[in-house]
mmCIF file of C-alpha atoms in Angstrom:
data_model
loop_
_atom_site.group_PDB
_atom_site.id
_atom_site.type_symbol
_atom_site.label_atom_id
_atom_site.label_comp_id
_atom_site.label_asym_id
_atom_site.label_seq_id
_atom_site.Cartn_x
_atom_site.Cartn_y
_atom_site.Cartn_z
ATOM 1 C CA MET O 836 0.000 0.000 0.000
ATOM 2 C CA GLU O 837 1.392 3.394 -0.931
ATOM 3 C CA ILE O 838 0.400 6.999 -1.512
ATOM 4 C CA THR O 839 0.946 8.001 -5.129
ATOM 5 C CA LEU O 840 1.631 11.487 -6.503
ATOM 6 C CA THR O 841 1.693 11.739 -10.297
ATOM 7 C CA GLN O 842 2.226 14.071 -13.222
ATOM 8 C CA PRO O 843 0.087 12.480 -15.956
ATOM 9 C CA ALA O 844 1.130 12.693 -19.609
ATOM 10 C CA GLY O 845 -0.486 15.643 -21.327
ATOM 11 C CA LEU O 846 -0.076 17.963 -18.317
ATOM 12 C CA VAL O 847 2.806 20.287 -17.551
ATOM 13 C CA VAL O 848 5.721 18.617 -15.746
ATOM 14 C CA SER O 849 7.018 20.670 -12.847
ATOM 15 C CA PRO O 850 9.542 19.977 -10.108
ATOM 16 C CA ALA O 851 7.377 22.113 -7.804
ATOM 17 C CA PHE O 852 4.053 20.284 -7.949
ATOM 18 C CA SER O 853 2.212 17.129 -8.999
ATOM 19 C CA HIS O 854 -1.304 16.982 -10.440
ATOM 20 C CA VAL O 855 -2.863 13.912 -8.851
ATOM 21 C CA ALA O 856 -2.655 12.302 -5.410
ATOM 22 C CA VAL O 857 -4.046 8.834 -4.771
ATOM 23 C CA VAL O 858 -4.494 7.858 -1.125
ATOM 24 C CA PRO O 859 -5.393 4.190 -0.610
ATOM 25 C CA ALA O 860 -8.101 3.016 1.722
ATOM 26 C CA GLY O 861 -6.741 2.552 5.215
ATOM 27 C CA ALA O 862 -4.340 5.502 5.120
ATOM 28 C CA THR O 863 -4.759 8.213 7.742
ATOM 29 C CA THR O 864 -5.569 11.604 6.248
ATOM 30 C CA ILE O 865 -4.663 14.704 8.236
ATOM 31 C CA TYR O 866 -6.083 18.133 7.406
ATOM 32 C CA VAL O 867 -4.265 21.228 8.633
ATOM 33 C CA GLY O 868 -6.326 24.412 8.624
ATOM 34 C CA GLY O 869 -4.976 27.774 7.513
ATOM 35 C CA GLN O 870 -1.709 28.745 9.182
ATOM 36 C CA ASN O 871 -0.382 32.288 9.101
ATOM 37 C CA GLY O 872 3.028 33.646 9.986
ATOM 38 C CA VAL O 873 2.080 34.173 13.617
ATOM 39 C CA ASP O 874 3.620 33.133 16.917
ATOM 40 C CA GLU O 875 1.888 31.112 19.642
ATOM 41 C CA THR O 876 0.135 34.262 20.891
ATOM 42 C CA GLY O 877 -1.321 35.003 17.451
ATOM 43 C CA ALA O 878 0.969 37.973 16.784
ATOM 44 C CA VAL O 879 2.297 38.362 13.236
ATOM 45 C CA VAL O 880 6.028 37.569 13.406
ATOM 46 C CA SER O 881 7.196 40.147 10.857
ATOM 47 C CA HIS O 882 6.066 42.365 8.011
ATOM 48 C CA ASP O 883 8.484 40.441 5.759
ATOM 49 C CA ALA O 884 6.777 37.926 3.442
ATOM 50 C CA GLY O 885 9.687 35.479 3.709
ATOM 51 C CA GLU O 886 9.654 35.440 7.502
ATOM 52 C CA GLN O 887 5.882 35.030 7.547
ATOM 53 C CA ALA O 888 6.093 32.182 5.027
ATOM 54 C CA LEU O 889 8.707 30.376 7.115
ATOM 55 C CA ARG O 890 6.607 30.697 10.264
ATOM 56 C CA ALA O 891 3.403 29.616 8.484
ATOM 57 C CA VAL O 892 5.152 26.450 7.280
ATOM 58 C CA GLU O 893 6.653 25.880 10.744
ATOM 59 C CA ASN O 894 3.160 26.222 12.229
ATOM 60 C CA ALA O 895 1.913 23.624 9.726
ATOM 61 C CA ARG O 896 4.863 21.392 10.705
ATOM 62 C CA THR O 897 3.874 21.701 14.376
ATOM 63 C CA ALA O 898 0.254 20.827 13.585
ATOM 64 C CA LEU O 899 1.332 17.797 11.534
ATOM 65 C CA ALA O 900 3.756 16.618 14.220
ATOM 66 C CA SER O 901 0.930 16.662 16.764
ATOM 67 C CA GLN O 902 -0.607 13.843 14.708
ATOM 68 C CA GLY O 903 2.596 11.923 13.998
ATOM 69 C CA ALA O 904 3.101 13.344 10.501
ATOM 70 C CA SER O 905 5.731 15.529 8.839
ATOM 71 C CA LEU O 906 6.077 17.928 5.908
ATOM 72 C CA ASP O 907 7.136 14.921 3.808
ATOM 73 C CA ASP O 908 3.656 13.449 4.351
ATOM 74 C CA VAL O 909 1.890 16.468 2.813
ATOM 75 C CA ILE O 910 0.125 15.533 -0.416
ATOM 76 C CA SER O 911 -1.493 18.928 -1.042
ATOM 77 C CA TRP O 912 -0.808 22.555 -0.115
ATOM 78 C CA THR O 913 -3.191 25.477 -0.499
ATOM 79 C CA ILE O 914 -1.476 28.853 -0.352
ATOM 80 C CA TYR O 915 -3.038 32.290 -0.173
ATOM 81 C CA ILE O 916 -0.700 35.217 -0.691
ATOM 82 C CA HIS O 917 -1.645 38.852 -0.293
ATOM 83 C CA GLN O 918 -1.578 40.540 -3.689
ATOM 84 C CA ASP O 919 0.961 43.106 -2.458
ATOM 85 C CA ALA O 920 3.332 40.557 -0.900
ATOM 86 C CA ASP O 921 6.751 39.749 -2.327
ATOM 87 C CA LEU O 922 6.150 36.312 -3.884
ATOM 88 C CA ARG O 923 9.816 35.655 -4.527
ATOM 89 C CA ALA O 924 10.710 36.368 -0.904
ATOM 90 C CA ALA O 925 7.898 34.135 0.354
ATOM 91 C CA TYR O 926 8.702 31.217 -1.961
ATOM 92 C CA GLY O 927 12.437 31.649 -1.642
ATOM 93 C CA ALA O 928 12.217 31.440 2.135
ATOM 94 C CA VAL O 929 10.387 28.104 2.166
ATOM 95 C CA ALA O 930 11.584 26.341 -0.994
ATOM 96 C CA ALA O 931 14.400 24.457 0.737
ATOM 97 C CA THR O 932 12.122 23.522 3.657
ATOM 98 C CA LEU O 933 9.501 22.053 1.334
ATOM 99 C CA ALA O 934 11.949 20.237 -0.964
ATOM 100 C CA ARG O 935 11.875 16.469 -0.650
ATOM 101 C CA ASP O 936 12.810 13.289 -2.451
ATOM 102 C CA GLY O 937 10.293 11.842 -4.858
ATOM 103 C CA ALA O 938 7.267 13.443 -6.419
ATOM 104 C CA PRO O 939 6.261 16.876 -5.129
ATOM 105 C CA PRO O 940 2.842 17.475 -3.540
ATOM 106 C CA LEU O 941 -0.113 19.114 -5.217
ATOM 107 C CA VAL O 942 -0.152 22.908 -4.879
ATOM 108 C CA SER O 943 -2.972 25.416 -5.273
ATOM 109 C CA ALA O 944 -2.108 29.081 -4.859
ATOM 110 C CA ALA O 945 -4.034 32.318 -5.123
ATOM 111 C CA LEU O 946 -3.298 35.992 -4.796
ATOM 112 C CA VAL O 947 -5.874 37.585 -2.515
ATOM 113 C CA ALA O 948 -6.877 41.111 -1.528
ATOM 114 C CA GLY O 949 -6.589 40.340 2.171
ATOM 115 C CA LEU O 950 -6.417 37.705 4.874
ATOM 116 C CA ALA O 951 -8.411 37.427 8.091
ATOM 117 C CA VAL O 952 -5.391 38.048 10.343
ATOM 118 C CA PRO O 953 -4.468 41.755 10.246
ATOM 119 C CA GLY O 954 -0.930 42.161 8.913
ATOM 120 C CA ALA O 955 -0.717 38.604 7.550
ATOM 121 C CA VAL O 956 0.459 38.288 3.955
ATOM 122 C CA ILE O 957 0.453 34.490 3.634
ATOM 123 C CA GLU O 958 -1.731 31.604 4.744
ATOM 124 C CA VAL O 959 -1.086 27.923 4.100
ATOM 125 C CA SER O 960 -3.176 24.839 4.672
ATOM 126 C CA ALA O 961 -2.172 21.257 4.062
ATOM 127 C CA ILE O 962 -3.518 17.779 3.575
ATOM 128 C CA ALA O 963 -1.220 14.943 4.618
ATOM 129 C CA ALA O 964 -1.612 11.206 4.281
ATOM 130 C CA VAL O 965 0.186 8.580 6.332
ATOM 131 C CA ILE O 966 0.175 4.815 6.033
ATOM 132 C CA ARG O 967 0.284 3.411 9.547
ATOM 133 C CA GLU O 968 1.187 -0.230 9.763
#
């Protein structure tokens, strides 16, 4: 039994994302709600998009770890980035953290006019799948 991430023929091939995830019956699926670049008190950690992106991913890592999963178990990321944020700084800050062996996860991203947390410029959510034997 394994979790499969694929880039089917006829679709763009990217080192940054896959197009399809197949999670077999019996795997544990973990959903992580939107995480911003905030500390444990809810305060935005910085006005810098890169620092916020790093903290948002670290917050997702903490949420995953609470359920026995890791960033390597993420099969899908959803990313909301404020339209005025520095995309290169945000992506550049987390690219090495999200890199992994094998097929990359699915990624959906959108530029948005605003986020619910005042001062936040990025929000990430994740879906992970783990085969527990």
